[in-house]
Coordinates of C-alpha atoms and ligand atoms in Angstrom, one line a residue:
M1 CA 190.9 158.6 -34.0
L2 CA 189.9 155.5 -35.9
R3 CA 187.4 155.8 -38.7
S4 CA 186.3 152.5 -39.8
A5 CA 183.5 150.1 -39.0
I6 CA 186.1 147.3 -39.3
A7 CA 188.0 148.9 -36.5
V8 CA 185.0 148.8 -34.2
V9 CA 184.2 145.2 -35.1
G10 CA 187.8 144.2 -34.7
L11 CA 188.1 145.9 -31.3
A12 CA 184.9 144.2 -30.2
L13 CA 186.3 140.8 -31.2
V14 CA 189.5 141.4 -29.3
L15 CA 187.7 142.6 -26.2
A16 CA 185.3 139.6 -26.4
S17 CA 188.2 137.2 -26.6
Q18 CA 190.1 138.6 -23.6
T19 CA 189.2 139.7 -20.1
P20 CA 187.5 143.1 -20.3
A21 CA 190.3 145.0 -18.6
D22 CA 193.0 143.5 -20.9
D23 CA 193.3 146.0 -23.7
R24 CA 197.1 145.4 -24.1
L25 CA 198.7 143.7 -27.1
P26 CA 198.8 139.9 -26.4
P27 CA 202.5 139.0 -25.9
W28 CA 204.5 137.7 -28.9
T29 CA 204.5 133.9 -29.1
R30 CA 207.0 131.5 -30.9
G31 CA 206.1 131.0 -34.5
T32 CA 204.7 134.5 -34.9
L33 CA 206.4 137.3 -36.9
D34 CA 205.8 140.8 -35.4
Y35 CA 206.6 144.1 -37.0
H36 CA 206.1 147.2 -34.8
Q37 CA 206.3 150.7 -36.3
I38 CA 207.1 152.6 -33.1
S39 CA 205.6 156.1 -32.9
T40 CA 207.9 158.7 -31.2
G41 CA 206.7 161.7 -33.2
R42 CA 210.4 162.2 -34.1
G43 CA 211.3 159.8 -36.9
N44 CA 211.4 156.1 -37.8
A45 CA 211.9 153.2 -35.5
A46 CA 210.7 149.7 -36.1
L47 CA 211.0 146.5 -34.0
I48 CA 210.9 143.2 -35.7
V49 CA 210.5 140.0 -33.7
F50 CA 211.1 136.9 -35.9
P51 CA 209.3 133.6 -35.4
D52 CA 212.2 132.2 -33.3
G53 CA 212.5 135.3 -31.2
T54 CA 215.4 136.9 -33.1
T55 CA 215.0 140.7 -32.7
M56 CA 215.9 143.6 -35.0
L57 CA 215.5 147.3 -34.7
V58 CA 215.3 149.2 -38.0
D59 CA 216.2 152.9 -37.4
A60 CA 216.0 155.0 -34.3
G61 CA 215.0 158.5 -35.3
A62 CA 215.2 161.6 -33.1
A63 CA 214.4 164.6 -35.1
G64 CA 214.2 167.8 -33.0
D65 CA 215.4 166.1 -29.8
G66 CA 216.5 168.7 -27.3
Q67 CA 215.5 171.6 -29.5
A68 CA 213.0 173.9 -27.8
M69 CA 211.5 175.2 -31.0
A70 CA 211.5 171.8 -32.9
D71 CA 208.5 171.3 -35.1
T72 CA 207.7 167.8 -33.7
E73 CA 205.0 166.3 -31.6
P74 CA 206.8 163.9 -29.3
R75 CA 204.9 160.7 -28.4
P76 CA 204.0 159.8 -25.8
N77 CA 205.5 163.1 -24.6
G78 CA 208.7 165.1 -24.6
S79 CA 209.9 164.0 -21.1
R80 CA 212.4 161.6 -22.6
T81 CA 214.5 161.5 -25.7
A82 CA 213.1 159.6 -28.7
G83 CA 215.8 156.9 -28.1
A84 CA 214.9 156.5 -24.5
W85 CA 211.2 156.0 -25.5
I86 CA 212.2 153.5 -28.1
A87 CA 214.2 151.6 -25.5
D88 CA 211.1 151.8 -23.2
Y89 CA 208.9 150.4 -25.9
L90 CA 211.4 147.5 -26.4
H91 CA 211.4 146.7 -22.7
S92 CA 207.6 146.9 -22.6
M93 CA 207.6 144.2 -25.4
N94 CA 210.0 142.0 -23.3
V95 CA 212.9 142.7 -25.7
A96 CA 216.0 142.9 -23.5
R97 CA 218.5 142.4 -26.3
L98 CA 218.6 143.3 -30.0
D99 CA 220.2 140.7 -32.3
Y100 CA 220.4 143.4 -35.0
A101 CA 220.2 147.2 -35.2
L102 CA 220.0 148.3 -38.8
L103 CA 220.2 152.0 -39.8
T104 CA 218.7 152.7 -43.3
H105 CA 220.7 155.9 -43.9
F106 CA 222.4 158.7 -42.0
H107 CA 219.7 161.3 -41.3
V108 CA 218.6 162.4 -37.8
D109 CA 215.1 161.1 -38.1
H110 CA 216.6 157.6 -38.7
I111 CA 219.7 157.4 -36.6
G112 CA 219.6 160.3 -34.1
G113 CA 218.2 158.1 -31.3
I114 CA 220.5 155.1 -31.7
N115 CA 223.0 156.3 -29.1
D116 CA 220.3 156.4 -26.4
V117 CA 219.0 153.0 -27.5
G118 CA 222.5 151.5 -27.4
D119 CA 223.0 152.8 -23.8
R120 CA 219.9 151.0 -22.7
V121 CA 219.6 147.8 -24.8
A122 CA 222.4 145.4 -25.7
I123 CA 223.0 145.2 -29.5
A124 CA 224.7 142.1 -31.0
T125 CA 225.1 143.4 -34.6
V126 CA 225.0 146.8 -36.1
I127 CA 224.3 147.1 -39.9
D128 CA 224.4 150.3 -41.9
R129 CA 224.9 151.3 -45.5
G130 CA 228.6 151.6 -45.1
H131 CA 230.7 154.8 -45.0
E132 CA 232.4 154.7 -48.3
Y133 CA 229.7 155.7 -50.8
L134 CA 228.6 159.2 -50.2
T135 CA 230.3 159.8 -46.9
P136 CA 228.5 162.5 -44.8
P137 CA 230.8 165.5 -44.2
D138 CA 232.8 165.8 -41.0
D139 CA 230.7 168.8 -39.9
D140 CA 227.5 166.8 -40.0
A141 CA 226.4 166.8 -36.3
T142 CA 224.1 163.8 -36.8
F143 CA 226.9 161.7 -38.4
R144 CA 229.4 162.8 -35.7
K145 CA 227.0 161.6 -33.0
Y146 CA 226.6 158.3 -35.0
R147 CA 230.4 157.8 -35.0
A148 CA 230.3 158.2 -31.2
F149 CA 227.6 155.4 -31.1
L150 CA 229.9 153.2 -33.2
Q151 CA 232.8 153.9 -30.9
A152 CA 230.7 153.0 -27.9
Q153 CA 229.6 149.8 -29.5
G154 CA 233.2 149.1 -30.6
A155 CA 234.2 149.4 -26.9
R156 CA 231.8 146.5 -26.3
G157 CA 233.3 144.5 -29.1
V158 CA 230.5 145.2 -31.6
M159 CA 231.9 146.3 -35.1
P160 CA 229.5 147.6 -37.7
E161 CA 228.8 145.6 -40.8
A162 CA 228.0 147.3 -44.1
I163 CA 224.9 146.0 -45.8
R164 CA 225.6 143.4 -48.5
V165 CA 223.0 144.1 -51.2
G166 CA 221.5 141.1 -52.9
R167 CA 222.3 138.7 -50.1
A168 CA 219.8 136.8 -47.9
D169 CA 222.4 135.4 -45.6
Q170 CA 223.5 138.5 -43.7
I171 CA 220.4 138.9 -41.6
V172 CA 219.4 135.4 -40.4
L173 CA 217.5 133.9 -37.5
R174 CA 219.9 133.7 -34.6
R175 CA 217.9 131.6 -32.1
D176 CA 216.5 128.7 -34.0
R177 CA 217.0 129.1 -37.7
A178 CA 216.4 125.4 -38.5
A179 CA 212.8 125.5 -37.1
F180 CA 211.7 128.3 -39.6
P181 CA 213.2 127.7 -43.0
S182 CA 210.6 129.8 -44.8
V183 CA 211.9 133.0 -43.1
E184 CA 214.2 135.1 -45.3
V185 CA 215.5 138.7 -45.1
R186 CA 216.7 139.8 -48.5
N187 CA 218.9 142.9 -48.7
V188 CA 217.3 144.7 -51.7
A189 CA 219.0 148.0 -52.1
A190 CA 221.6 150.5 -50.8
N191 CA 223.9 153.1 -52.3
G192 CA 222.5 152.6 -55.8
D193 CA 223.0 148.8 -55.7
V194 CA 219.7 147.0 -56.2
W195 CA 219.0 143.3 -56.2
T196 CA 217.7 142.1 -59.6
G197 CA 215.4 139.4 -58.2
R198 CA 217.6 136.6 -59.6
G199 CA 219.8 134.7 -57.1
D200 CA 222.1 137.2 -55.3
E201 CA 222.5 139.3 -58.5
V202 CA 222.9 143.0 -58.1
T203 CA 222.8 145.9 -60.6
H204 CA 224.1 149.4 -59.9
I205 CA 221.6 152.1 -61.0
F206 CA 223.6 155.3 -60.3
P207 CA 225.8 156.7 -63.0
P208 CA 229.4 157.6 -61.8
P209 CA 228.9 160.7 -59.7
A210 CA 231.7 162.5 -61.5
S211 CA 229.7 162.3 -64.7
L212 CA 226.7 164.1 -63.2
R213 CA 225.8 167.7 -62.7
A214 CA 226.1 168.6 -59.0
E215 CA 222.3 168.9 -58.6
D216 CA 221.8 165.4 -60.1
R217 CA 224.1 163.5 -57.8
P218 CA 222.7 160.7 -55.6
S219 CA 221.3 162.0 -52.3
E220 CA 221.5 160.4 -48.8
N221 CA 217.8 159.4 -49.2
M222 CA 218.6 157.6 -52.5
C223 CA 221.2 155.6 -50.7
S224 CA 218.7 154.2 -48.1
I225 CA 218.8 150.5 -47.3
G226 CA 215.8 148.5 -48.6
L227 CA 214.9 145.1 -47.1
R228 CA 212.3 142.4 -47.9
L229 CA 211.1 140.2 -45.1
R230 CA 209.5 136.9 -46.0
Y231 CA 207.7 134.3 -44.0
G232 CA 206.0 131.6 -46.0
R233 CA 203.7 133.4 -48.5
F234 CA 203.9 136.7 -46.6
D235 CA 206.3 139.5 -47.5
L236 CA 207.0 143.0 -46.3
F237 CA 209.2 145.7 -47.8
T238 CA 210.8 148.6 -45.9
G239 CA 213.1 151.1 -47.7
G240 CA 213.9 154.1 -45.5
D241 CA 213.6 157.4 -47.5
M242 CA 214.2 156.1 -51.0
P243 CA 212.4 158.2 -53.6
G244 CA 210.2 157.1 -56.5
V245 CA 209.2 160.3 -58.3
P246 CA 212.3 162.3 -59.5
D247 CA 212.1 166.1 -59.2
A248 CA 211.1 167.9 -62.3
G249 CA 213.9 167.7 -64.9
A250 CA 215.9 165.2 -62.8
P251 CA 217.0 161.9 -64.4
A252 CA 214.8 158.8 -64.3
W253 CA 217.4 156.6 -62.5
Q254 CA 216.7 158.7 -59.4
S255 CA 213.5 156.6 -58.9
V256 CA 215.1 153.9 -56.8
E257 CA 211.6 152.6 -56.3
S258 CA 211.4 151.6 -59.9
A259 CA 214.4 149.2 -59.7
V260 CA 213.2 147.9 -56.3
A261 CA 209.7 147.2 -57.7
R262 CA 211.1 145.2 -60.6
A263 CA 213.1 143.0 -58.2
I264 CA 210.4 142.3 -55.5
G265 CA 207.1 142.4 -57.4
P266 CA 203.8 142.0 -55.4
T267 CA 204.3 142.5 -51.7
D268 CA 201.7 142.1 -49.0
V269 CA 202.8 145.0 -46.8
H270 CA 205.1 147.9 -47.4
V271 CA 206.4 150.6 -45.1
V272 CA 205.7 153.8 -47.0
N273 CA 209.0 155.3 -48.3
H274 CA 210.2 158.7 -47.2
H275 CA 207.3 159.1 -44.8
G276 CA 204.9 159.5 -47.7
S277 CA 206.4 162.9 -48.4
I278 CA 206.4 164.5 -51.9
D279 CA 208.8 162.1 -53.8
P280 CA 208.0 158.5 -52.9
E281 CA 205.2 156.0 -53.7
S282 CA 205.3 156.3 -57.5
E283 CA 202.6 154.9 -59.6
G284 CA 204.8 152.2 -60.9
F285 CA 205.9 151.1 -57.4
L286 CA 202.4 151.0 -56.1
S287 CA 200.9 149.2 -59.0
T288 CA 203.7 146.6 -58.9
L289 CA 203.7 145.9 -55.2
R290 CA 199.8 146.1 -55.0
S291 CA 200.0 146.2 -51.2
P292 CA 196.7 145.9 -49.4
V293 CA 198.4 147.2 -46.2
M294 CA 200.7 150.2 -46.0
I295 CA 202.4 151.4 -42.8
L296 CA 203.1 155.1 -42.9
P297 CA 205.9 156.2 -40.6
S298 CA 204.8 159.9 -40.4
W299 CA 206.0 162.5 -38.0
S300 CA 206.3 165.9 -39.7
P301 CA 203.5 168.2 -41.0
T302 CA 204.7 167.3 -44.5
H303 CA 203.8 163.6 -44.0
P304 CA 202.0 162.5 -46.0
S305 CA 201.9 164.8 -49.0
Q306 CA 198.5 165.2 -50.6
D307 CA 199.8 163.8 -53.9
A308 CA 201.5 160.7 -52.4
L309 CA 198.4 159.9 -50.3
K310 CA 196.1 160.3 -53.3
R311 CA 198.4 157.8 -55.3
M312 CA 198.5 155.4 -52.4
L313 CA 194.7 155.3 -52.2
A314 CA 194.1 155.1 -55.9
S315 CA 191.8 152.2 -56.5
R316 CA 192.5 152.3 -60.3
L317 CA 196.1 151.1 -59.6
Y318 CA 195.0 147.7 -58.2
P319 CA 191.9 146.1 -56.8
G320 CA 191.3 145.3 -53.1
P321 CA 192.1 147.1 -49.9
H322 CA 194.5 150.1 -49.8
D323 CA 194.6 150.2 -46.0
I324 CA 197.0 152.9 -44.7
F325 CA 198.1 153.1 -41.0
A326 CA 199.8 156.3 -40.0
T327 CA 201.9 156.8 -36.8
V328 CA 201.2 160.5 -36.5
L329 CA 199.0 162.8 -38.6
R330 CA 199.6 166.3 -37.6
A331 CA 196.8 168.9 -37.3
P332 CA 198.1 171.1 -40.2
T333 CA 198.4 168.0 -42.4
R334 CA 194.9 167.0 -41.7
A335 CA 193.7 170.5 -42.4
S336 CA 195.5 170.7 -45.7
I337 CA 194.6 167.2 -46.9
G338 CA 190.9 167.6 -46.1
A339 CA 188.4 164.7 -46.4
R340 CA 190.9 162.2 -47.9
A341 CA 192.6 162.1 -44.4
D342 CA 189.5 160.3 -43.2
Q343 CA 190.4 157.3 -45.4
L344 CA 193.4 156.5 -43.2
K345 CA 192.7 153.4 -41.1
A346 CA 194.7 155.0 -38.2
D347 CA 195.9 158.5 -37.9
H348 CA 198.1 157.9 -34.8
G349 CA 199.6 155.0 -32.9
H350 CA 202.2 152.3 -32.8
I351 CA 201.3 150.1 -35.8
V352 CA 201.9 146.5 -35.0
L353 CA 201.7 143.9 -37.8
R354 CA 201.3 140.4 -36.4
V355 CA 201.9 137.6 -38.9
A356 CA 200.4 134.2 -38.0
P357 CA 202.6 131.1 -37.7
G358 CA 203.6 129.9 -41.2
G359 CA 202.9 133.3 -42.7
E360 CA 199.4 132.5 -44.1
S361 CA 197.7 135.6 -42.7
Y362 CA 198.3 138.7 -40.7
R363 CA 196.5 141.3 -38.6
V364 CA 197.2 144.9 -37.7
F365 CA 197.0 146.3 -34.2
V366 CA 197.0 150.0 -33.5
L367 CA 198.3 150.9 -30.1
D368 CA 197.8 154.2 -28.4
D369 CA 201.0 156.3 -28.6
T370 CA 199.8 159.1 -26.3
T371 CA 200.4 157.2 -23.1
E372 CA 202.8 154.6 -21.8
A373 CA 199.9 152.1 -21.4
R374 CA 199.9 151.5 -25.1
A375 CA 196.3 150.3 -25.1
I376 CA 194.8 148.7 -28.2
L377 CA 192.9 151.3 -30.2
G378 CA 191.9 149.0 -33.1
V379 CA 192.5 145.6 -34.7
F380 CA 192.3 145.1 -38.5
G381 CA 192.2 141.9 -40.5
P382 CA 192.9 139.1 -40.7
Y383 CA 194.3 139.7 -44.2
E384 CA 195.3 136.6 -46.3
A385 CA 199.0 136.6 -47.4
R386 CA 199.3 136.2 -51.2
Ligands
ZN1 ZN1 213.3 160.4 -43.0

């Protein structure tokens, strides 16, 4: 359900500018940057189509796949695995090949579906956070399955690359880089390494694990990859499940968001960290990024938490819009959040951010995630890039 007059106006504009029966997303065109947060109800998956047609998948989650009692709400339905639906979405957007598949960290709601994607869509380059810092244990079923994915890719000649934090030359346009010099993908964080914002300089924010009490050691979420996409004046940040509000009594360095915010500063759009659950979207992160648009990759009943949503909507932190677009808002979540849930611009759907050629402005399309037709439910913007 969409709850905004702007949505109604936006939809009317789109319908007026197309044939009445055409309620599908207009195809990507050269010069445009598209970011799609794909709704599977089972974790994160995002498709990026760069202005020259270079394609990248960020994560392929599959929480609860194949589990009869799983507490998930598969979209559009449970007839296929999450990975198969992600591949179907890619095909529906005319993406036959991925130049990059990047996995932010080794949890099932971020990597569980990558095997099924890899079986259906060719991948040229796989990037993950590397296996040396905080290696998942051998009995971790998700990581075992991921190793099988890497083996299958290896058989096709694709070797994984570990993210090189601080660099802006690892993920580059592959089709026509010279035509779009203002596009940049900056590797901002992973494994406690965080870009400082100066050149390619990196600082390491985690103390040596051996010096820490067991309960204070860095977690898998804290090791998430963070990326900043730039196109002209426009920028977007996505950071997996990195936390921003340390648990009570935990050390301040555990707010990976703090170091990231210092490096990137004001950011037009950010993908909400850790699904908006209890520990991300700290006050400092929000008031530094000042994002008018936030994409919330929610799937579980704990997404978003009441506190995180309240912070994200707080008009005292910065002026202007705080427009939040959620992939799935579960019924128990809506019931517990109450009236504040009505302030979401979308409470379900594939969230598609379309950045105009040159990066001057962008719009948000919400596509129906309950059927394969993926009809437009609403259009928001244009927003001016800052
Ligand atoms: Zn997650």
